[in-house]
CSV table of C-alpha atoms and ligand atoms in Angstrom, one decimal:
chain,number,residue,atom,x,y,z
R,451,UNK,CA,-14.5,-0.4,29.6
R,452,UNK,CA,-17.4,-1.0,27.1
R,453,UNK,CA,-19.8,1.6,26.7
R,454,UNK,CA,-23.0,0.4,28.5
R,455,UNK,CA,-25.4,-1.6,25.7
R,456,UNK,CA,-28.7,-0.4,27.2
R,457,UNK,CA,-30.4,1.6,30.2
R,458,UNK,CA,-32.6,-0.3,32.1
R,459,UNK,CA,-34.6,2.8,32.8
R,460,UNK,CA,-35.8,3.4,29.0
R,461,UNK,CA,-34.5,0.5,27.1
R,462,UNK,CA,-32.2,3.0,25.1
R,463,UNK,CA,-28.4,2.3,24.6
R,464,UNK,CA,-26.8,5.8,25.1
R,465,UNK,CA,-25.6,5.4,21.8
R,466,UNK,CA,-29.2,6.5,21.2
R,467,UNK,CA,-29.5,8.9,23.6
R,468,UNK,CA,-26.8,11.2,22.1
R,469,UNK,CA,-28.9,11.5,19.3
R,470,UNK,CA,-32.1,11.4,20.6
R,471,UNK,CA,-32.5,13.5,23.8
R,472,UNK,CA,-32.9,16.9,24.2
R,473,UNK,CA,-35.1,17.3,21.0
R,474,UNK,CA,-38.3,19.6,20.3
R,475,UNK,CA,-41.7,17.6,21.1
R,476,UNK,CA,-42.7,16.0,17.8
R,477,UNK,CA,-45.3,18.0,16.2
R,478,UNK,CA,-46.3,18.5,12.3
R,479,UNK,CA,-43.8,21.4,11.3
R,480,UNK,CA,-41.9,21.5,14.3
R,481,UNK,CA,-38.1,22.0,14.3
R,482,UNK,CA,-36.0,19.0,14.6
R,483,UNK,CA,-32.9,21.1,16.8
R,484,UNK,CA,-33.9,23.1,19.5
R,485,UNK,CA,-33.7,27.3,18.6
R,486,UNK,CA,-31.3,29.3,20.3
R,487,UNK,CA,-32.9,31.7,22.8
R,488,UNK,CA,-30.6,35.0,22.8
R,489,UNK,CA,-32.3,37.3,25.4
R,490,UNK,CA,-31.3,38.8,28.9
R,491,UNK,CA,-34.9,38.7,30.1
R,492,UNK,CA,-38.1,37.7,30.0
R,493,UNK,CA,-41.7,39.1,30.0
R,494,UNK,CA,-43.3,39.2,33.6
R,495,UNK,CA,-44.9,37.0,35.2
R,496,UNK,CA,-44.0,33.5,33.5
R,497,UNK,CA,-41.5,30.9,35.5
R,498,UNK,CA,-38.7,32.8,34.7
R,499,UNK,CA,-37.3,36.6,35.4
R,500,UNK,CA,-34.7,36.9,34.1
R,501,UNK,CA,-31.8,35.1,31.8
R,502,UNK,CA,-29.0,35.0,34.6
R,503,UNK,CA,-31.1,32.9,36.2
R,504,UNK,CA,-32.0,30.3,33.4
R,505,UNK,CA,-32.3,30.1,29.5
R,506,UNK,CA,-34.2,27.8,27.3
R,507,UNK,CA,-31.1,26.9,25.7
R,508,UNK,CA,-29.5,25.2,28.3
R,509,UNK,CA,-32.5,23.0,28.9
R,510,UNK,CA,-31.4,20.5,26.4
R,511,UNK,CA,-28.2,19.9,27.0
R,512,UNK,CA,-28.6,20.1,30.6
R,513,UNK,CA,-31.6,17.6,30.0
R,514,UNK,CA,-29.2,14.5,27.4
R,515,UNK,CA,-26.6,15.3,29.9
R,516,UNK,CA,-28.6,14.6,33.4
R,517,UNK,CA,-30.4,11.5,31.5
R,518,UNK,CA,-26.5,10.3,30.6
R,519,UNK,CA,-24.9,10.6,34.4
R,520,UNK,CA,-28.7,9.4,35.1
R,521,UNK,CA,-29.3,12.9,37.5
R,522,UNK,CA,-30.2,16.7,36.7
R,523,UNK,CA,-27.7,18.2,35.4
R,524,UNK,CA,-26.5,22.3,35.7
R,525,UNK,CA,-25.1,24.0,32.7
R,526,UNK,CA,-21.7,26.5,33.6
R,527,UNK,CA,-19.8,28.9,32.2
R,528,UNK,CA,-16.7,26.9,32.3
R,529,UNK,CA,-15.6,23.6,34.0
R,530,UNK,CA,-13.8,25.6,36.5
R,531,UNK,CA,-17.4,27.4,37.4
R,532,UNK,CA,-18.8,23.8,37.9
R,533,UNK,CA,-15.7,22.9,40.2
R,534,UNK,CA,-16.2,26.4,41.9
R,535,UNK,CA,-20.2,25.4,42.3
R,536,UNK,CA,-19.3,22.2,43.8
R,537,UNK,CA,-16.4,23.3,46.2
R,538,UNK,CA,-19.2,26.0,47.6
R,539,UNK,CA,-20.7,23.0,49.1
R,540,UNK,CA,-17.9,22.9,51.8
R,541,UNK,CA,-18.7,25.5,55.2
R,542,UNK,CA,-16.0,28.0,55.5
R,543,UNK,CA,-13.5,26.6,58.1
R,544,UNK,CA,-14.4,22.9,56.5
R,545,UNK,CA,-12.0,19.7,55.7
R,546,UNK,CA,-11.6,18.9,52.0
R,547,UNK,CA,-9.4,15.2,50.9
R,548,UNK,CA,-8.4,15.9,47.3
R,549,UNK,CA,-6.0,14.5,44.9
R,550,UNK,CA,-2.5,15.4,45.2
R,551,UNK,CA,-2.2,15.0,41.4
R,552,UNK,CA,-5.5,16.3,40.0
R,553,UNK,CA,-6.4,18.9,37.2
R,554,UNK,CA,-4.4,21.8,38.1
R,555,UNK,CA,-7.0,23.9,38.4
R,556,UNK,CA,-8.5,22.3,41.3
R,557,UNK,CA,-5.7,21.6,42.6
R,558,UNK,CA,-4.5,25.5,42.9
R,559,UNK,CA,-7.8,26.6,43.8
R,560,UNK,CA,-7.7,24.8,46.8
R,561,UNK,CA,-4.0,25.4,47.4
R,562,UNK,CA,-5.0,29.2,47.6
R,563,UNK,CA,-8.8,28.4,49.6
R,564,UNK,CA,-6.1,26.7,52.5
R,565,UNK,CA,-3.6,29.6,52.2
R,566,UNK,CA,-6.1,32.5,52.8
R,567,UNK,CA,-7.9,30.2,55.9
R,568,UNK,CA,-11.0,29.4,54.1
R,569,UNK,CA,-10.9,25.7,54.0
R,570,UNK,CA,-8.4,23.0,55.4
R,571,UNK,CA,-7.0,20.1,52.7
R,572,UNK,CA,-5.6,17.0,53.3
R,573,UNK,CA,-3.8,16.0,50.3
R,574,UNK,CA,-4.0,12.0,49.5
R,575,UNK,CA,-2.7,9.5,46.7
R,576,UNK,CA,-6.1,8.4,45.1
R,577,UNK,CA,-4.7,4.8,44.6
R,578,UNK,CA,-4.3,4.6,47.8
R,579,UNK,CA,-7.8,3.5,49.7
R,580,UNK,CA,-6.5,3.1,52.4
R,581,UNK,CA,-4.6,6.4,52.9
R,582,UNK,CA,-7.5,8.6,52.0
R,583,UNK,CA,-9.7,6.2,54.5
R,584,UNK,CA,-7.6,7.3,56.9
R,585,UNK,CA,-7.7,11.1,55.9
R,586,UNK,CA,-11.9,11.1,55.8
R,587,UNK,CA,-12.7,11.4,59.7
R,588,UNK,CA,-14.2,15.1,60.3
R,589,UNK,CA,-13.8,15.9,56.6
R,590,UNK,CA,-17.2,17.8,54.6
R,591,UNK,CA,-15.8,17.1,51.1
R,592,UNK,CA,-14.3,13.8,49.2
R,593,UNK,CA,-12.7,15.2,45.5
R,594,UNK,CA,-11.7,12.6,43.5
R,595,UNK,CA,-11.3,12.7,39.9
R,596,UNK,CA,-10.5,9.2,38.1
R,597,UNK,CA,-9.0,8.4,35.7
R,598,UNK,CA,-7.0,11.8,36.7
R,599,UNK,CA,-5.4,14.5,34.8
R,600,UNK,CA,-2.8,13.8,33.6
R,601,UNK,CA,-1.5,10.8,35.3
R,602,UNK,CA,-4.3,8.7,34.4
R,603,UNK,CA,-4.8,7.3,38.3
R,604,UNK,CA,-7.6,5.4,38.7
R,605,UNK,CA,-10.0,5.6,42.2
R,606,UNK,CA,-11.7,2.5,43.5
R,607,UNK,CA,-15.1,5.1,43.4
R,608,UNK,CA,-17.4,2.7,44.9
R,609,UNK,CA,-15.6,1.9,47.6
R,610,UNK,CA,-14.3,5.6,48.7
R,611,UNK,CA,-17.5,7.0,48.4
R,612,UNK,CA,-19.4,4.2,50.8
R,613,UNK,CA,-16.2,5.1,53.4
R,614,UNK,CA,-17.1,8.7,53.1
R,615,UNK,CA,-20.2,8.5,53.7
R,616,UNK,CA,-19.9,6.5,56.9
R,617,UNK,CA,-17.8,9.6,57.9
R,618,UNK,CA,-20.4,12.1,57.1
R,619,UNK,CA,-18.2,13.1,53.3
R,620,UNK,CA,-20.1,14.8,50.4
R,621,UNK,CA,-18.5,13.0,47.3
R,622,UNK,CA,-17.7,14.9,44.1
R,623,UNK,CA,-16.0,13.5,40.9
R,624,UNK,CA,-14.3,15.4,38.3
R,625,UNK,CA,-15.5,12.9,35.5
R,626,UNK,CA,-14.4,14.7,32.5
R,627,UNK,CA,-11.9,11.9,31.1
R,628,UNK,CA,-14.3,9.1,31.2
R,629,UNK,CA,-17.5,10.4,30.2
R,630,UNK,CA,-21.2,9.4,31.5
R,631,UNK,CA,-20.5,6.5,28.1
R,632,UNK,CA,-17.5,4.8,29.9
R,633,UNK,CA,-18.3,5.8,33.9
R,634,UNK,CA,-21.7,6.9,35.8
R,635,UNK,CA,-20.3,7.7,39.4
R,636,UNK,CA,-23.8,9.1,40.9
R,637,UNK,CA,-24.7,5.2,40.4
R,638,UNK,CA,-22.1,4.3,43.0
R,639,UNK,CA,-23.7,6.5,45.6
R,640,UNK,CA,-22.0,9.6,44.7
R,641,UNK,CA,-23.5,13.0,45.7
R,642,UNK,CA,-21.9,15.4,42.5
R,643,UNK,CA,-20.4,14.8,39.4
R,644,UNK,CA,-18.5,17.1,37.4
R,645,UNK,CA,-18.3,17.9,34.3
R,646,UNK,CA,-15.5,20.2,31.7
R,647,UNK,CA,-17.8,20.1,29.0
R,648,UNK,CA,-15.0,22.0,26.8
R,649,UNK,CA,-13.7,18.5,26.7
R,650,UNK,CA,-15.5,15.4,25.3
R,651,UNK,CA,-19.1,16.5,25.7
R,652,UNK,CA,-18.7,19.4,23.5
R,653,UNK,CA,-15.9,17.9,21.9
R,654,UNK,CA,-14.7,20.0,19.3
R,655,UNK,CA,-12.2,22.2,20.9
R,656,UNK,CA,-14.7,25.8,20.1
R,657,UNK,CA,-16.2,26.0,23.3
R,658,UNK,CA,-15.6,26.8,27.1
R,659,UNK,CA,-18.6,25.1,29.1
R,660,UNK,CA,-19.0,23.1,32.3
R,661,UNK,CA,-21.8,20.9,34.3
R,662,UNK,CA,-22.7,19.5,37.8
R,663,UNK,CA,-25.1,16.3,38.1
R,664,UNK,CA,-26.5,15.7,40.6
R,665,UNK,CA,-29.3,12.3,41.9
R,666,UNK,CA,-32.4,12.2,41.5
R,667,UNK,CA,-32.7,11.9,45.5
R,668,UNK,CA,-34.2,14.2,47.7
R,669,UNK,CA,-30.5,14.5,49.0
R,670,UNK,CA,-29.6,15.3,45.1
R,671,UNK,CA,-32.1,17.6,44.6
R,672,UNK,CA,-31.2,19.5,47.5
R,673,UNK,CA,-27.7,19.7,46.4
R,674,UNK,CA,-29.3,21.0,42.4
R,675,UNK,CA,-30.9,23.7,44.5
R,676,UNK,CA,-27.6,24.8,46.6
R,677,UNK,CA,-25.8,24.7,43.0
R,678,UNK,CA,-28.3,26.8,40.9
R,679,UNK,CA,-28.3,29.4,43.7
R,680,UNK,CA,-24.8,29.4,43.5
R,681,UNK,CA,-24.6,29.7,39.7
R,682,UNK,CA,-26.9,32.3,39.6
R,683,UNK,CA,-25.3,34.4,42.2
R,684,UNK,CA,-22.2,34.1,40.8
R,685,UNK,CA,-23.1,34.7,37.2
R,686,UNK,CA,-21.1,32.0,35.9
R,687,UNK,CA,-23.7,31.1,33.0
R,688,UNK,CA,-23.2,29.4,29.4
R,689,UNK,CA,-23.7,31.7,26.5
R,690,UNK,CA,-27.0,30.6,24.2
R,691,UNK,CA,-24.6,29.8,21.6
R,692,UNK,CA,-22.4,27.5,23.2
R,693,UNK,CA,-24.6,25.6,24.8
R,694,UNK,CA,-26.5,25.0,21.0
R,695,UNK,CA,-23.1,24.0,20.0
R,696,UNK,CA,-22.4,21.9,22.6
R,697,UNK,CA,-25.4,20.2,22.4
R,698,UNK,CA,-24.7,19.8,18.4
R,699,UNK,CA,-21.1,18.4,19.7
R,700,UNK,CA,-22.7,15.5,22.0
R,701,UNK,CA,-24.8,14.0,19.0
R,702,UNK,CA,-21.3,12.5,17.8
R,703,UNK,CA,-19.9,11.8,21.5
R,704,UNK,CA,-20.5,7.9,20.7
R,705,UNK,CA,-19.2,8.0,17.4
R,706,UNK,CA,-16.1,9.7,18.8
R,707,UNK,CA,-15.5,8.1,21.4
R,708,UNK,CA,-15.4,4.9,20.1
R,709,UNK,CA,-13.0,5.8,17.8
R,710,UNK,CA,-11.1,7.5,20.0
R,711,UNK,CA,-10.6,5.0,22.6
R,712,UNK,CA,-9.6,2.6,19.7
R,713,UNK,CA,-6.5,4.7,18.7
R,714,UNK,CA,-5.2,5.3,21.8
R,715,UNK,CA,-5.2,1.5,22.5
R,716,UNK,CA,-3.4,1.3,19.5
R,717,UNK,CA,-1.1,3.8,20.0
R,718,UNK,CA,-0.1,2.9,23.7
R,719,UNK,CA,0.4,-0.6,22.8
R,720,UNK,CA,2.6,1.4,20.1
R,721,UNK,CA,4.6,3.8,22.0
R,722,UNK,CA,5.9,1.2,24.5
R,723,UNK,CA,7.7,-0.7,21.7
R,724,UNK,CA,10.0,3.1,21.2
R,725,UNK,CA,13.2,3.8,23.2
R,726,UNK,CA,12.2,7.4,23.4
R,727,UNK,CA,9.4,6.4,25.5
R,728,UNK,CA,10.6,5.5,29.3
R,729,UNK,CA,6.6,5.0,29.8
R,730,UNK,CA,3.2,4.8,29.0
R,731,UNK,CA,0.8,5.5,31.5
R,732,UNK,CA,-2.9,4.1,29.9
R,733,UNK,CA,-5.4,3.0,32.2
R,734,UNK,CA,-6.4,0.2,29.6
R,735,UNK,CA,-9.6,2.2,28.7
R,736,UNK,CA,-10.4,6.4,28.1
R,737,UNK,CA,-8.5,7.9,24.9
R,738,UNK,CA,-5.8,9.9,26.9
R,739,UNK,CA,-2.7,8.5,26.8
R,740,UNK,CA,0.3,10.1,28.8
R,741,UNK,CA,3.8,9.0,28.4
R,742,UNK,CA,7.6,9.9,30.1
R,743,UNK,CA,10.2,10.6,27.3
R,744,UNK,CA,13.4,9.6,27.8
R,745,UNK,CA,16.4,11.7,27.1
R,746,UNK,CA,19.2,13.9,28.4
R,747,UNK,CA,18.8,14.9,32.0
R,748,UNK,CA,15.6,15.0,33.3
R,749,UNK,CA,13.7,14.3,29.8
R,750,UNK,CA,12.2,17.7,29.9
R,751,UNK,CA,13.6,18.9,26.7
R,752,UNK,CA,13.2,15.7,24.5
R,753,UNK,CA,10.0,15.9,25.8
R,754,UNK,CA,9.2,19.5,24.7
R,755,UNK,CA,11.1,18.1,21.3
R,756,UNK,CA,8.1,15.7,20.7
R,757,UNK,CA,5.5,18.2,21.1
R,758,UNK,CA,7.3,20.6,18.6
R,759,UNK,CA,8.2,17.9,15.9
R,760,UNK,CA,4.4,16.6,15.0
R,761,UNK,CA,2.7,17.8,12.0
R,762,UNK,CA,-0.8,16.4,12.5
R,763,UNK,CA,-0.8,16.4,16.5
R,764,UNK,CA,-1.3,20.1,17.8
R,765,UNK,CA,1.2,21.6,20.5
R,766,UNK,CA,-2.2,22.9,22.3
R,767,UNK,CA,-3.1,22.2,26.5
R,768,UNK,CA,-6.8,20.6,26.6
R,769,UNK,CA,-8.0,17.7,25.5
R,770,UNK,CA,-11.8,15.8,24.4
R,771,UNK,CA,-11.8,17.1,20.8
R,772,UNK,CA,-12.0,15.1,17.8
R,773,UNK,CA,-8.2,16.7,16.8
R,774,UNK,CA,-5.3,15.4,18.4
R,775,UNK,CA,-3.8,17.1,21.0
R,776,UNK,CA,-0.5,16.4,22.9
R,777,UNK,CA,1.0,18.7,25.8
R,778,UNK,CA,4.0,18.6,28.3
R,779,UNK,CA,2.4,19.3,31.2
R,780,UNK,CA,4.6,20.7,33.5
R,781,UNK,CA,4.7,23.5,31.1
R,782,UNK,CA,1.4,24.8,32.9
R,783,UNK,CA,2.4,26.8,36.1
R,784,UNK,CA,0.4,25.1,39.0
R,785,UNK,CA,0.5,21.9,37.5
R,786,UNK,CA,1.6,19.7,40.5
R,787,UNK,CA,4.4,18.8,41.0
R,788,UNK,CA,3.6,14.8,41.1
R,789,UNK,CA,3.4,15.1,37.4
R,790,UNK,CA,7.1,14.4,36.1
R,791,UNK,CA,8.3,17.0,34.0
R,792,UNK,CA,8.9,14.7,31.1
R,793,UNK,CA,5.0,13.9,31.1
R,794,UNK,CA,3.7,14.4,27.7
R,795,UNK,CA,-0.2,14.2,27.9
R,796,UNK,CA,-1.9,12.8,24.4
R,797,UNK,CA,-5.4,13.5,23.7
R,798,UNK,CA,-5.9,11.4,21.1
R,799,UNK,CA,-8.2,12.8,18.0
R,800,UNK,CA,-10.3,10.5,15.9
R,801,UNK,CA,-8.1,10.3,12.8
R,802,UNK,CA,-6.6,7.7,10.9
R,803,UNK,CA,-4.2,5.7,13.7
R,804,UNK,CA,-1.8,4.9,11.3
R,805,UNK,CA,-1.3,8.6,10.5
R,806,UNK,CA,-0.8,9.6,14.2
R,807,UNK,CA,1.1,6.8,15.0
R,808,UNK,CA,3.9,7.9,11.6
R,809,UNK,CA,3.4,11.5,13.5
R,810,UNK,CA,4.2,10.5,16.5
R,811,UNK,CA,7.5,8.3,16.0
R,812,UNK,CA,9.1,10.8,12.9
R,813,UNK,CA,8.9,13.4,15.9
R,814,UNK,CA,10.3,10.8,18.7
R,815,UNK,CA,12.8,9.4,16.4
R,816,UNK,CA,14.1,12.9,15.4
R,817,UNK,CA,14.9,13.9,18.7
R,818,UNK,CA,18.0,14.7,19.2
J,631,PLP,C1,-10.2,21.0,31.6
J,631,PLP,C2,-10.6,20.4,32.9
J,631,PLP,C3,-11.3,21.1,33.9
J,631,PLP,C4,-11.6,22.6,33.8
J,631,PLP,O1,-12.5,22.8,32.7
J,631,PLP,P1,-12.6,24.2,31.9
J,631,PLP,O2,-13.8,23.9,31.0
J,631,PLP,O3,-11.3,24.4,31.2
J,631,PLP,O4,-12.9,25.3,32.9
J,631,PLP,C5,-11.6,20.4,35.0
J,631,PLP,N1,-11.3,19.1,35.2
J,631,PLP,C6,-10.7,18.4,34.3
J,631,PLP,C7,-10.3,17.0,34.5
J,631,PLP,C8,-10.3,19.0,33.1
J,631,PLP,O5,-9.6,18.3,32.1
């Protein structure tokens, strides 16, 4: 998928936008980068209280963000808080459809939510529309996240957020992988996006951070309310710091991107060509790449050989940074167990292909 040339909105390619949003107001002797506020609270009497509740460090991230998915956005502690925020959205006793195969997190979260009685899930194949069709009647919550970690599934969004709807569905999507520069979901009707910011918004692997977006609707800001609440009774707030760095990290997210997705074009077209690799699962666009190793038995150990024989890729879970990453999944306990245990996810970095490409076939050639 191309990244989108302009917004009809402001006339400003989001290539621009990156740069450009979430500055100071222009003014003679005014700081170009926003200042970093560290303070727990705040003099008496002004729109603010206290610093659990907001910080003028989050504004401008939380500001280039919500212009990006084209909502307001909500800066959290982690993705994980943001998934937390947007699963408090379901009544206790509530129906939730959700991935089978989604990022583990989520998926154990609401593996242990059904366990203690709190909520009900139907599990469904995502590329299956008519499956999770069939699973929306009577359900509060539609999860989808797409393309999906780490199997790379893709969701026909428009058309599973118009069916759930009809049935009286909230829709959330995870939209970590693809980025408000390659995918805006809250354009196709739906009601919360999610966001690891850890990942490519931040974008160099040094901070935890998370968003919600939500429309610009009186339905959306209803939801921004229910969120903030939540985030502020929870406590699950960004540091001053990370935000500011996150904020530095998204200037580039155009710049990496782009060469991001490049390489891993190249290098799926790349890995199918080697008789270590049994598959490559690429969507066509993103810059994740996940492939099955072949080998003895199940492939698991010729696929924990790859990860152990690169130089320049890191043996590290996570993804979104501007260093390559590559991970057998199944290592992670919770990870489901849709993902084949010879999965090998690759995040790929933003260095020279050729490099990562040698990397990657001295350590697939050298397994045993
Ligand atoms: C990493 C990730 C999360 C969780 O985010 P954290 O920032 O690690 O809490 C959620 N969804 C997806 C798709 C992820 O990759």
């Amino acid at each position: 998928m191309e990244q989108q040339e302009h917004d009809a909105q402001t006339d400003l390619s989001p290539r621009t936008k990156v740069v450009a949003l979430g500055r100071p107001q222009r003014a003679p002797g005014a700081s170009l980068n926003p200042p970093v506020t560290f303070t727990s609270t705040y003099i008496q009497d002004g729109a603010v209280n206290y610093a659990r509740v907001d910080n003028p460090t989050w504004t401008p991230f939380e500001e280039a963000v919500g212009e990006l998915e084209g909502g307001r956005a909500l800066l959290f502690a982690s993705g994980m808080a943001a998934v937390h925020a947007a699963l408090s959205l379901v009544p206790t006793g509530g129906t939730v459809v959700a991935p089978a195969a989604a990022y583990n997190g989520v998926v154990v979260s609401l593996t242990e939510a059904q366990a203690e009685g709190r909520v009900a899930v139907r599990w469904v194949d995502v590329t299956d529309s008519d499956a999770v069709i069939a699973a929306l009647p009577g359900a509060d919550l539609l999860w989808l996240e797409s393309p999906s970690n780490p199997l790379l599934e893709l969701a026909d969004i428009p058309g599973l957020t118009a069916a759930a709807h009809e049935a009286g569905a909230l829709v959330a999507v995870d939209n970590t992988f693809a980025t408000p520069l390659l995918q805006r979901p809250l354009e196709d009707g739906v009601d919360v996006v999610v966001h690891s910011a850890t990942k490519y918004l931040a974008g160099h692997s040094d901070v935890i951070l998370g968003l919600t977006v939500t429309a610009d609707t009186d339905g959306g800001r209803e939801l921004h309310t229910r969120l903030a609440r939540r985030r502020t009774l929870a406590g699950a707030i960004a540091g001053p710091m990370e935000a500011w760095l996150a904020l530095r990290g998204l200037r580039t997210l155009s710049l990496r991107l782009e060469r991001a997705c490049a390489n891993a074009a190249d290098l799926a077209e790349r890995l199918g060509t080697h008789p270590r690799i049994a598959r490559v699962r690429y969507p066509g666009w993103g810059a994740i790449v996940s492939v099955d190793v072949a080998g003895d038995g199940d492939g698991a150990a010729a696929a924990e050989a790859l990860t152990a024989g690169t130089r320049i890729w890191s043996a590290s879970t996570s993804l979104g940074g501007v260093e390559s990453q590559l991970e057998r999944r199944r290592r992670q306990p919770g990870e489901p167990e849709a993902v084949p245990v010879n999965l090998v996810r690759l995040s790929v970095g933003v260095e020279d292909v050729d490099d990562l490409w040698a990397d990657l076939r001295q350590a697939l050639d050298a397994i045993g």
